[in-house]
mmCIF file of C-alpha atoms in Angstrom:
data_model
loop_
_atom_site.group_PDB
_atom_site.id
_atom_site.type_symbol
_atom_site.label_atom_id
_atom_site.label_comp_id
_atom_site.label_asym_id
_atom_site.label_seq_id
_atom_site.Cartn_x
_atom_site.Cartn_y
_atom_site.Cartn_z
ATOM 1 C CA MET A 610 142.808 -82.009 160.862
ATOM 2 C CA THR A 611 146.109 -83.657 161.703
ATOM 3 C CA SER A 612 146.874 -85.031 165.153
ATOM 4 C CA ALA A 613 149.627 -82.414 165.467
ATOM 5 C CA VAL A 614 146.995 -79.698 165.312
ATOM 6 C CA SER A 615 144.738 -81.417 167.843
ATOM 7 C CA GLU A 616 147.646 -81.761 170.294
ATOM 8 C CA LEU A 617 148.529 -78.081 170.468
ATOM 9 C CA PRO A 618 149.713 -77.054 173.955
ATOM 10 C CA LYS A 619 147.577 -75.012 176.314
ATOM 11 C CA ARG A 620 149.661 -71.879 175.715
ATOM 12 C CA MET A 621 150.018 -71.929 171.954
ATOM 13 C CA PRO A 622 153.084 -70.488 170.213
ATOM 14 C CA THR A 623 152.332 -67.936 167.531
ATOM 15 C CA HIS A 624 153.581 -70.193 164.752
ATOM 16 C CA ALA A 625 151.288 -73.028 165.920
ATOM 17 C CA VAL A 626 148.250 -70.736 165.899
ATOM 18 C CA GLU A 627 149.241 -69.469 162.452
ATOM 19 C CA SER A 628 149.468 -73.043 161.138
ATOM 20 C CA LEU A 629 146.124 -73.926 162.712
ATOM 21 C CA VAL A 630 144.407 -70.897 161.168
ATOM 22 C CA CYS A 631 145.889 -71.683 157.740
ATOM 23 C CA SER A 632 144.607 -75.246 158.093
ATOM 24 C CA LEU A 633 141.108 -74.181 159.187
ATOM 25 C CA TRP A 634 140.786 -71.602 156.435
ATOM 26 C CA GLY A 635 142.128 -74.054 153.881
ATOM 27 C CA ALA A 636 139.550 -76.652 154.905
ATOM 28 C CA TYR A 637 136.753 -74.094 154.755
ATOM 29 C CA PHE A 638 137.686 -72.535 151.402
ATOM 30 C CA GLY A 639 138.907 -75.756 149.802
ATOM 31 C CA ARG A 640 142.345 -74.447 148.830
ATOM 32 C CA PRO A 641 145.805 -74.010 150.376
ATOM 33 C CA VAL A 642 146.128 -70.872 152.498
ATOM 34 C CA ASP A 643 149.367 -69.006 153.213
ATOM 35 C CA PRO A 644 150.071 -66.886 156.324
ATOM 36 C CA ASP A 645 149.591 -63.604 154.443
ATOM 37 C CA ASP A 646 146.423 -64.526 152.528
ATOM 38 C CA ASP A 647 143.525 -62.193 153.289
ATOM 39 C CA PHE A 648 140.318 -63.718 154.621
ATOM 40 C CA PHE A 649 138.065 -61.442 152.617
ATOM 41 C CA ASP A 650 140.057 -61.881 149.409
ATOM 42 C CA LEU A 651 139.502 -65.620 149.815
ATOM 43 C CA GLY A 652 135.751 -65.025 149.846
ATOM 44 C CA GLY A 653 135.186 -64.909 153.592
ATOM 45 C CA ASP A 654 132.334 -63.060 155.265
ATOM 46 C CA SER A 655 130.727 -62.736 158.697
ATOM 47 C CA LEU A 656 128.977 -66.104 158.375
ATOM 48 C CA ALA A 657 132.214 -67.852 157.448
ATOM 49 C CA VAL A 658 133.885 -66.280 160.490
ATOM 50 C CA LEU A 659 131.363 -67.899 162.831
ATOM 51 C CA ASP A 660 132.021 -71.349 161.371
ATOM 52 C CA ILE A 661 135.790 -70.897 161.597
ATOM 53 C CA VAL A 662 135.648 -69.585 165.172
ATOM 54 C CA LEU A 663 133.687 -72.671 166.232
ATOM 55 C CA ALA A 664 136.206 -74.925 164.483
ATOM 56 C CA ALA A 665 139.112 -73.115 166.170
ATOM 57 C CA ARG A 666 137.551 -73.520 169.601
ATOM 58 C CA GLY A 667 137.191 -77.206 168.871
ATOM 59 C CA HIS A 668 140.983 -77.341 168.633
ATOM 60 C CA GLY A 669 141.518 -75.486 171.900
ATOM 61 C CA LEU A 670 142.060 -72.022 170.428
ATOM 62 C CA GLU A 671 140.130 -69.319 172.280
ATOM 63 C CA LEU A 672 139.170 -67.112 169.347
ATOM 64 C CA ARG A 673 136.546 -64.379 169.124
ATOM 65 C CA ALA A 674 134.695 -63.446 165.949
ATOM 66 C CA SER A 675 135.716 -59.808 166.410
ATOM 67 C CA GLN A 676 139.395 -60.830 166.392
ATOM 68 C CA ALA A 677 138.977 -62.890 163.249
ATOM 69 C CA LEU A 678 137.249 -60.017 161.468
ATOM 70 C CA ARG A 679 139.752 -57.371 162.582
ATOM 71 C CA HIS A 680 142.923 -59.359 161.805
ATOM 72 C CA SER A 681 142.317 -60.686 158.324
ATOM 73 C CA THR A 682 145.414 -62.815 157.648
ATOM 74 C CA PRO A 683 146.522 -65.942 159.538
ATOM 75 C CA ALA A 684 149.795 -64.256 160.511
ATOM 76 C CA ARG A 685 148.100 -61.145 161.911
ATOM 77 C CA LEU A 686 145.425 -63.149 163.677
ATOM 78 C CA ALA A 687 148.006 -65.449 165.273
ATOM 79 C CA GLU A 688 149.913 -62.490 166.706
ATOM 80 C CA ALA A 689 146.702 -60.893 167.971
ATOM 81 C CA VAL A 690 145.666 -64.084 169.769
ATOM 82 C CA THR A 691 149.017 -64.997 171.313
ATOM 83 C CA MET A 692 150.485 -61.525 171.909
ATOM 84 C CA PRO A 693 147.693 -59.322 173.285
ATOM 85 C CA SER A 694 148.376 -55.949 174.854
ATOM 86 C CA PRO A 695 148.821 -56.040 177.747
ATOM 87 C CA GLY A 696 150.233 -59.527 177.448
ATOM 88 C CA PRO A 697 151.218 -62.184 179.983
ATOM 89 C CA ALA A 698 154.124 -61.626 182.336
ATOM 90 C CA ALA A 699 157.606 -62.797 181.387
ATOM 91 C CA PRO A 700 158.296 -66.501 182.059
ATOM 92 C CA ARG A 701 160.038 -66.445 185.429
ATOM 93 C CA ARG A 702 162.879 -68.872 184.828
ATOM 94 C CA LEU A 703 163.983 -67.255 181.579
ATOM 95 C CA LEU A 704 163.590 -63.785 183.063
ATOM 96 C CA ALA A 705 165.974 -64.746 185.855
ATOM 97 C CA LEU A 706 168.483 -66.303 183.446
ATOM 98 C CA VAL A 707 168.558 -63.369 181.027
ATOM 99 C CA GLY A 708 168.733 -60.986 183.987
ATOM 100 C CA ALA A 709 171.756 -62.844 185.332
ATOM 101 C CA ALA A 710 173.414 -62.680 181.910
ATOM 102 C CA LEU A 711 172.685 -58.947 181.786
ATOM 103 C CA ASP A 712 174.450 -58.633 185.141
ATOM 104 C CA GLY A 713 177.500 -60.369 183.684
ATOM 105 C CA ASP A 714 176.961 -63.865 185.067
ATOM 106 C CA ALA A 715 177.548 -65.766 181.823
ATOM 107 C CA SER A 716 177.935 -69.095 183.651
ATOM 108 C CA SER A 717 174.253 -69.094 184.619
ATOM 109 C CA ALA A 718 172.943 -68.768 181.057
ATOM 110 C CA ASP A 719 172.072 -72.463 180.820
ATOM 111 C CA GLY A 720 170.010 -72.285 184.003
ATOM 112 C CA SER A 721 171.157 -75.623 185.367
ATOM 113 C CA ALA A 722 173.786 -78.315 185.079
ATOM 114 C CA THR A 723 171.621 -80.153 182.562
ATOM 115 C CA SER A 724 173.229 -79.595 179.180
ATOM 116 C CA ALA A 725 170.286 -81.157 177.346
ATOM 117 C CA ASP A 726 168.096 -78.309 178.531
ATOM 118 C CA ALA A 727 170.668 -75.627 177.801
ATOM 119 C CA ASN A 728 171.742 -76.712 174.370
ATOM 120 C CA GLY A 729 169.999 -77.010 171.033
ATOM 121 C CA THR A 730 170.642 -79.231 168.061
ATOM 122 C CA THR A 731 171.361 -76.767 165.265
ATOM 123 C CA ALA A 732 174.868 -75.633 164.334
ATOM 124 C CA ASP A 733 175.681 -72.078 163.251
ATOM 125 C CA ALA A 734 174.470 -71.650 159.693
ATOM 126 C CA ASN A 735 177.573 -70.005 158.311
ATOM 127 C CA GLY A 736 179.852 -69.019 161.151
ATOM 128 C CA THR A 737 179.984 -65.321 160.357
ATOM 129 C CA PRO A 738 182.158 -63.743 163.048
ATOM 130 C CA ALA A 739 180.999 -60.721 165.011
ATOM 131 C CA ASP A 740 183.986 -58.576 164.055
ATOM 132 C CA GLY A 741 182.398 -57.050 160.963
ATOM 133 C CA SER A 742 183.777 -59.488 158.410
ATOM 134 C CA SER A 743 181.341 -60.581 155.736
ATOM 135 C CA THR A 744 180.004 -63.781 154.264
ATOM 136 C CA PRO A 745 178.652 -63.961 150.702
ATOM 137 C CA THR A 746 174.880 -64.393 150.818
ATOM 138 C CA ALA A 747 174.161 -64.108 147.102
ATOM 139 C CA PRO A 748 177.253 -64.748 144.958
ATOM 140 C CA GLY A 749 177.637 -62.467 142.011
ATOM 141 C CA GLY A 750 178.405 -65.136 139.432
ATOM 142 C CA GLY A 751 179.616 -63.223 136.390
ATOM 143 C CA ASN A 752 177.875 -60.024 137.467
ATOM 144 C CA THR A 753 180.204 -57.020 137.530
ATOM 145 C CA ARG A 754 177.881 -54.743 139.508
ATOM 146 C CA SER A 755 179.057 -53.603 142.925
ATOM 147 C CA PRO A 756 177.835 -55.631 145.910
ATOM 148 C CA LEU A 757 175.181 -54.835 148.475
ATOM 149 C CA PHE A 758 176.452 -55.128 152.051
ATOM 150 C CA VAL A 759 173.765 -56.183 154.520
ATOM 151 C CA ILE A 760 173.946 -55.918 158.306
ATOM 152 C CA HIS A 761 171.491 -58.468 159.608
ATOM 153 C CA SER A 762 169.066 -58.270 162.500
ATOM 154 C CA ASP A 763 169.656 -60.165 165.721
ATOM 155 C CA SER A 764 166.788 -62.625 165.263
ATOM 156 C CA HIS A 765 166.350 -63.370 161.548
ATOM 157 C CA ARG A 766 169.787 -63.544 159.943
ATOM 158 C CA THR A 767 169.114 -66.911 158.304
ATOM 159 C CA ALA A 768 165.679 -65.838 157.032
ATOM 160 C CA GLU A 769 167.124 -62.581 155.691
ATOM 161 C CA GLN A 770 169.852 -64.448 153.830
ATOM 162 C CA GLU A 771 167.259 -66.749 152.282
ATOM 163 C CA ALA A 772 165.094 -63.779 151.280
ATOM 164 C CA LEU A 773 168.023 -61.972 149.659
ATOM 165 C CA LEU A 774 168.723 -65.059 147.563
ATOM 166 C CA ARG A 775 165.054 -65.414 146.663
ATOM 167 C CA TRP A 776 164.750 -61.782 145.575
ATOM 168 C CA GLU A 777 167.473 -62.122 142.898
ATOM 169 C CA LEU A 778 168.706 -58.546 143.207
ATOM 170 C CA GLY A 779 171.091 -58.977 140.287
ATOM 171 C CA ARG A 780 174.265 -58.216 142.224
ATOM 172 C CA PRO A 781 176.489 -59.865 144.838
ATOM 173 C CA VAL A 782 175.220 -59.591 148.409
ATOM 174 C CA HIS A 783 177.520 -59.816 151.425
ATOM 175 C CA GLY A 784 175.973 -60.433 154.841
ATOM 176 C CA LEU A 785 177.496 -59.077 158.030
ATOM 177 C CA ARG A 786 176.504 -60.197 161.480
ATOM 178 C CA LEU A 787 174.996 -57.580 163.778
ATOM 179 C CA PRO A 788 177.770 -56.106 165.957
ATOM 180 C CA GLY A 789 177.347 -56.236 169.709
ATOM 181 C CA LEU A 790 175.733 -59.654 170.040
ATOM 182 C CA ASP A 791 178.602 -60.521 172.370
ATOM 183 C CA GLY A 792 177.479 -57.800 174.784
ATOM 184 C CA THR A 793 180.294 -55.368 173.974
ATOM 185 C CA VAL A 794 178.155 -52.516 172.581
ATOM 186 C CA THR A 795 176.468 -50.740 175.473
ATOM 187 C CA ASP A 796 176.405 -47.050 174.509
ATOM 188 C CA GLY A 797 176.577 -44.566 171.640
ATOM 189 C CA PRO A 798 180.393 -44.487 171.382
ATOM 190 C CA GLY A 799 180.325 -48.289 171.222
ATOM 191 C CA ILE A 800 177.898 -48.115 168.304
ATOM 192 C CA VAL A 801 180.210 -45.720 166.462
ATOM 193 C CA ARG A 802 183.296 -47.889 167.083
ATOM 194 C CA ALA A 803 181.534 -51.025 165.885
ATOM 195 C CA ALA A 804 180.196 -49.236 162.804
ATOM 196 C CA ARG A 805 183.712 -48.102 161.922
ATOM 197 C CA GLY A 806 184.724 -51.757 162.038
ATOM 198 C CA VAL A 807 181.912 -52.507 159.602
ATOM 199 C CA ALA A 808 183.082 -49.673 157.331
ATOM 200 C CA GLU A 809 186.611 -51.086 157.344
ATOM 201 C CA ALA A 810 185.305 -54.540 156.406
ATOM 202 C CA VAL A 811 183.367 -52.971 153.529
ATOM 203 C CA ARG A 812 186.486 -51.139 152.303
ATOM 204 C CA GLU A 813 188.477 -54.367 152.367
ATOM 205 C CA ARG A 814 185.823 -56.202 150.370
ATOM 206 C CA GLN A 815 185.194 -53.296 147.956
ATOM 207 C CA PRO A 816 188.269 -51.031 147.754
ATOM 208 C CA ASP A 817 186.720 -48.457 145.408
ATOM 209 C CA GLY A 818 183.493 -47.305 143.816
ATOM 210 C CA PRO A 819 180.157 -46.306 145.350
ATOM 211 C CA VAL A 820 179.106 -48.445 148.300
ATOM 212 C CA SER A 821 175.589 -49.818 148.819
ATOM 213 C CA ILE A 822 174.711 -50.849 152.364
ATOM 214 C CA ALA A 823 171.524 -52.073 154.028
ATOM 215 C CA GLY A 824 170.485 -52.892 157.562
ATOM 216 C CA PHE A 825 167.636 -54.883 159.092
ATOM 217 C CA GLY A 826 166.248 -53.981 162.520
ATOM 218 C CA LEU A 827 169.061 -52.959 164.855
ATOM 219 C CA GLY A 828 171.423 -53.505 161.930
ATOM 220 C CA ALA A 829 169.988 -50.397 160.270
ATOM 221 C CA VAL A 830 171.624 -48.200 162.918
ATOM 222 C CA PHE A 831 175.044 -49.732 162.239
ATOM 223 C CA ALA A 832 174.460 -49.476 158.485
ATOM 224 C CA CYS A 833 173.761 -45.761 158.850
ATOM 225 C CA GLU A 834 176.810 -45.146 161.026
ATOM 226 C CA ALA A 835 178.996 -47.206 158.675
ATOM 227 C CA ALA A 836 177.730 -45.102 155.755
ATOM 228 C CA HIS A 837 178.555 -41.970 157.752
ATOM 229 C CA ALA A 838 182.086 -43.261 158.417
ATOM 230 C CA LEU A 839 182.602 -44.156 154.762
ATOM 231 C CA GLN A 840 181.512 -40.700 153.637
ATOM 232 C CA GLU A 841 183.803 -39.055 156.185
ATOM 233 C CA ALA A 842 186.649 -41.087 154.666
ATOM 234 C CA GLY A 843 185.807 -39.778 151.202
ATOM 235 C CA ARG A 844 183.865 -42.773 149.857
ATOM 236 C CA GLN A 845 180.645 -42.311 147.928
ATOM 237 C CA VAL A 846 177.635 -44.168 149.297
ATOM 238 C CA GLY A 847 175.231 -45.038 146.503
ATOM 239 C CA LEU A 848 172.447 -46.495 148.653
ATOM 240 C CA LEU A 849 171.547 -46.763 152.328
ATOM 241 C CA ALA A 850 168.571 -49.108 152.816
ATOM 242 C CA LEU A 851 166.886 -49.242 156.224
ATOM 243 C CA VAL A 852 164.496 -52.169 156.667
ATOM 244 C CA SER A 853 162.146 -52.238 159.679
ATOM 245 C CA PRO A 854 164.766 -50.187 161.525
ATOM 246 C CA ALA A 855 165.128 -49.718 165.248
ATOM 247 C CA LEU A 856 164.357 -46.189 166.423
ATOM 248 C CA PRO A 857 167.395 -44.178 167.525
ATOM 249 C CA GLY A 858 167.340 -40.889 169.395
ATOM 250 C CA THR A 859 164.343 -41.662 171.571
ATOM 251 C CA ALA A 860 164.292 -41.653 175.362
ATOM 252 C CA ALA A 861 166.700 -44.299 176.657
ATOM 253 C CA PRO A 862 164.603 -46.989 178.381
ATOM 254 C CA ASP A 863 165.268 -48.542 181.766
ATOM 255 C CA ARG A 864 167.200 -51.746 181.109
ATOM 256 C CA ARG A 865 165.256 -53.814 183.634
ATOM 257 C CA ALA A 866 161.941 -52.748 182.126
ATOM 258 C CA LEU A 867 163.318 -53.495 178.657
ATOM 259 C CA LEU A 868 164.485 -56.916 179.858
ATOM 260 C CA ALA A 869 161.050 -57.800 181.252
ATOM 261 C CA GLU A 870 159.340 -56.623 178.060
ATOM 262 C CA ARG A 871 161.691 -58.613 175.821
ATOM 263 C CA VAL A 872 161.340 -61.873 177.738
ATOM 264 C CA ALA A 873 157.565 -61.418 178.001
ATOM 265 C CA LEU A 874 157.250 -60.957 174.229
ATOM 266 C CA LEU A 875 159.401 -64.006 173.492
ATOM 267 C CA GLY A 876 157.461 -66.011 176.060
ATOM 268 C CA ALA A 877 154.155 -65.076 174.454
ATOM 269 C CA ARG A 878 155.381 -65.674 170.897
ATOM 270 C CA PHE A 879 156.921 -69.058 171.677
ATOM 271 C CA GLY A 880 154.259 -70.263 174.145
ATOM 272 C CA LEU A 881 156.680 -70.545 177.071
ATOM 273 C CA GLU A 882 155.697 -71.267 180.678
ATOM 274 C CA ASP A 883 157.336 -70.136 183.916
ATOM 275 C CA GLY A 884 159.386 -73.311 184.241
ATOM 276 C CA ASP A 885 160.679 -73.450 180.674
ATOM 277 C CA GLY A 886 164.410 -73.070 180.209
ATOM 278 C CA PRO A 887 166.870 -72.208 177.439
ATOM 279 C CA GLY A 888 166.399 -75.500 175.622
ATOM 280 C CA GLU A 889 162.664 -74.990 175.174
ATOM 281 C CA LEU A 890 163.282 -71.365 174.190
ATOM 282 C CA LEU A 891 165.652 -72.527 171.450
ATOM 283 C CA ARG A 892 163.359 -75.304 170.233
ATOM 284 C CA GLN A 893 160.344 -73.052 169.921
ATOM 285 C CA ALA A 894 162.409 -70.246 168.374
ATOM 286 C CA HIS A 895 163.737 -72.559 165.670
ATOM 287 C CA ALA A 896 160.252 -73.953 165.039
ATOM 288 C CA SER A 897 159.082 -70.359 164.550
ATOM 289 C CA GLY A 898 161.909 -69.457 162.159
ATOM 290 C CA TRP A 899 163.667 -67.230 164.693
ATOM 291 C CA PHE A 900 167.368 -67.321 165.658
ATOM 292 C CA GLY A 901 168.105 -69.980 163.064
ATOM 293 C CA ASP A 902 171.862 -69.434 163.334
ATOM 294 C CA VAL A 903 172.015 -69.852 167.133
ATOM 295 C CA ALA A 904 173.450 -73.185 168.220
ATOM 296 C CA SER A 905 172.525 -73.439 171.911
ATOM 297 C CA GLY A 906 169.995 -72.266 174.440
ATOM 298 C CA ALA A 907 172.725 -70.745 176.586
ATOM 299 C CA GLU A 908 173.934 -68.680 173.628
ATOM 300 C CA LEU A 909 170.369 -67.531 172.975
ATOM 301 C CA VAL A 910 169.967 -66.405 176.590
ATOM 302 C CA ARG A 911 173.183 -64.367 176.366
ATOM 303 C CA MET A 912 171.981 -62.844 173.089
ATOM 304 C CA GLN A 913 168.837 -61.555 174.801
ATOM 305 C CA ALA A 914 170.955 -59.771 177.381
ATOM 306 C CA ALA A 915 173.045 -58.297 174.548
ATOM 307 C CA TRP A 916 169.813 -57.240 172.802
ATOM 308 C CA VAL A 917 168.791 -55.274 175.894
ATOM 309 C CA GLU A 918 172.138 -53.448 175.932
ATOM 310 C CA LEU A 919 172.023 -52.775 172.186
ATOM 311 C CA THR A 920 168.438 -51.544 172.211
ATOM 312 C CA ALA A 921 169.061 -49.206 175.127
ATOM 313 C CA ALA A 922 172.217 -47.881 173.448
ATOM 314 C CA VAL A 923 170.395 -47.295 170.154
ATOM 315 C CA ALA A 924 167.504 -45.507 171.854
ATOM 316 C CA GLY A 925 169.884 -42.983 173.386
ATOM 317 C CA HIS A 926 172.077 -42.576 170.298
ATOM 318 C CA ARG A 927 172.125 -39.618 167.925
ATOM 319 C CA LEU A 928 172.911 -40.689 164.363
ATOM 320 C CA GLY A 929 175.649 -39.273 162.190
ATOM 321 C CA ALA A 930 174.336 -37.524 159.079
ATOM 322 C CA VAL A 931 174.310 -39.358 155.741
ATOM 323 C CA ALA A 932 174.053 -37.533 152.409
ATOM 324 C CA ALA A 933 173.466 -40.676 150.336
ATOM 325 C CA PRO A 934 170.125 -41.673 148.803
ATOM 326 C CA ALA A 935 168.275 -43.612 151.501
ATOM 327 C CA LEU A 936 165.415 -46.091 151.403
ATOM 328 C CA LEU A 937 163.207 -46.404 154.496
ATOM 329 C CA ALA A 938 161.106 -49.586 154.351
ATOM 330 C CA VAL A 939 158.749 -49.983 157.292
ATOM 331 C CA ASP A 940 155.229 -51.225 157.963
ATOM 332 C CA SER A 941 152.616 -48.512 157.510
ATOM 333 C CA ALA A 942 151.451 -48.814 161.117
ATOM 334 C CA ARG A 943 154.932 -47.850 162.346
ATOM 335 C CA LEU A 944 155.816 -45.379 159.616
ATOM 336 C CA ALA A 945 155.231 -42.130 161.533
ATOM 337 C CA PRO A 946 157.638 -42.843 164.434
ATOM 338 C CA ALA A 947 160.199 -44.287 162.012
ATOM 339 C CA GLU A 948 160.188 -41.140 159.887
ATOM 340 C CA GLU A 949 160.421 -38.943 162.979
ATOM 341 C CA ALA A 950 163.455 -40.864 164.230
ATOM 342 C CA TRP A 951 165.307 -41.225 160.915
ATOM 343 C CA ARG A 952 164.621 -38.197 158.728
ATOM 344 C CA PRO A 953 166.903 -35.805 160.687
ATOM 345 C CA ALA A 954 169.949 -37.926 159.755
ATOM 346 C CA LEU A 955 169.056 -38.463 156.089
ATOM 347 C CA ALA A 956 169.517 -35.835 153.398
ATOM 348 C CA SER A 957 167.430 -37.723 150.839
ATOM 349 C CA VAL A 958 165.000 -40.505 151.711
ATOM 350 C CA GLU A 959 162.512 -42.553 149.718
ATOM 351 C CA VAL A 960 159.824 -44.101 151.904
ATOM 352 C CA CYS A 961 158.593 -47.601 151.088
ATOM 353 C CA PRO A 962 155.458 -48.315 153.160
ATOM 354 C CA LEU A 963 155.057 -52.038 153.786
ATOM 355 C CA ASP A 964 151.716 -53.662 154.502
ATOM 356 C CA HIS A 965 152.325 -56.876 156.433
ATOM 357 C CA GLY A 966 150.937 -55.560 159.736
ATOM 358 C CA LEU A 967 153.146 -57.811 161.878
ATOM 359 C CA ARG A 968 155.404 -57.285 164.845
ATOM 360 C CA SER A 969 157.623 -60.120 163.626
ATOM 361 C CA PRO A 970 160.559 -59.130 161.381
ATOM 362 C CA ALA A 971 159.497 -61.980 159.104
ATOM 363 C CA GLY A 972 156.599 -59.884 157.846
ATOM 364 C CA ALA A 973 158.882 -57.556 155.899
ATOM 365 C CA LEU A 974 160.691 -60.510 154.323
ATOM 366 C CA ARG A 975 157.408 -61.772 152.868
ATOM 367 C CA ASP A 976 156.198 -58.359 151.690
ATOM 368 C CA PRO A 977 156.721 -58.076 147.896
ATOM 369 C CA ARG A 978 157.035 -54.296 148.209
ATOM 370 C CA LEU A 979 160.395 -54.684 149.934
ATOM 371 C CA ALA A 980 161.896 -56.839 147.183
ATOM 372 C CA GLU A 981 160.634 -54.396 144.557
ATOM 373 C CA ALA A 982 162.070 -51.426 146.444
ATOM 374 C CA LEU A 983 165.478 -53.057 146.865
ATOM 375 C CA ARG A 984 165.614 -53.997 143.218
ATOM 376 C CA GLY A 985 164.860 -50.394 142.353
ATOM 377 C CA GLY A 986 167.439 -49.073 144.787
ATOM 378 C CA CYS A 987 169.986 -51.621 143.662
ATOM 379 C CA GLY A 988 169.455 -50.592 140.083
ATOM 380 C CA ALA A 989 169.967 -46.902 140.720
#
């Protein structure tokens, strides 16, 4: 094994555990292993599990044979090990900083006067503004087909853009940043206003013809409301695609409880300790492939406060009805609550069960079923 593997920190980030498991499995089976490869498909059995568990413990990973048997891909196993339920408490410093940002104290988002801790090293990937204007993700070349407008999630905009390019959908794709990341969307009427801004941006980019619109995560709610606004204005919506969508119309959660849950999950995923600040949050997030378009730790702290407001607003929001053909793509384990939340607003819906089994939004982006479903929807 490499020295990087042997020097894993005491509280391992999910991505580090995933890399370690891929390395251990690869050494055992004598071939490269990807995060979504299945242990049993590789030829693993109960005897192989015992050898791999011993090897993992030799690298400081507390792993049980029952975990390795139950979670049969490196990605699933890494989440199970680092993000148990119930999980560890939220890292205290980050909890205080995000809480202060939620209370409107933007100046405290860096946590100290030390800019090196507050700021990261990565510039914004494409500078898409938060006002609903769009940035081409997949140029159309000479293709005359109408574009697909995509409202990205809060955490994986860069990864979603890369996936859309990789999938080669055969049409232009325009990405729109998730509204409300500046903390301005805090209730249902705010969702509707922001979605109308998205609809206006779509009309400017595509003045006529049927509109195709998709949303990832929280972006699915704004995609649905934008489709509703477009239909109310007399435009035909040819496709509404909802990918791993947030669940609207449920009981609105307490914001403080939601804050603690969010910071605890990020702390567990990124291996953060009580004393870690925004800089370490940003570094581990980027290493994990999360928040790739966020330039500083202070910005990332403020985004978590905005996420709390957005999530609470979505949970208490009742969707406007959409008559367009809809595609609901969600992991099988979360399919039942997703259908319960979304079907009342959709006149016609095709369900695409995914099978990645992950809490991370990245799972859907690696699931070939999603690319196939979007190609089918885009070709309709």
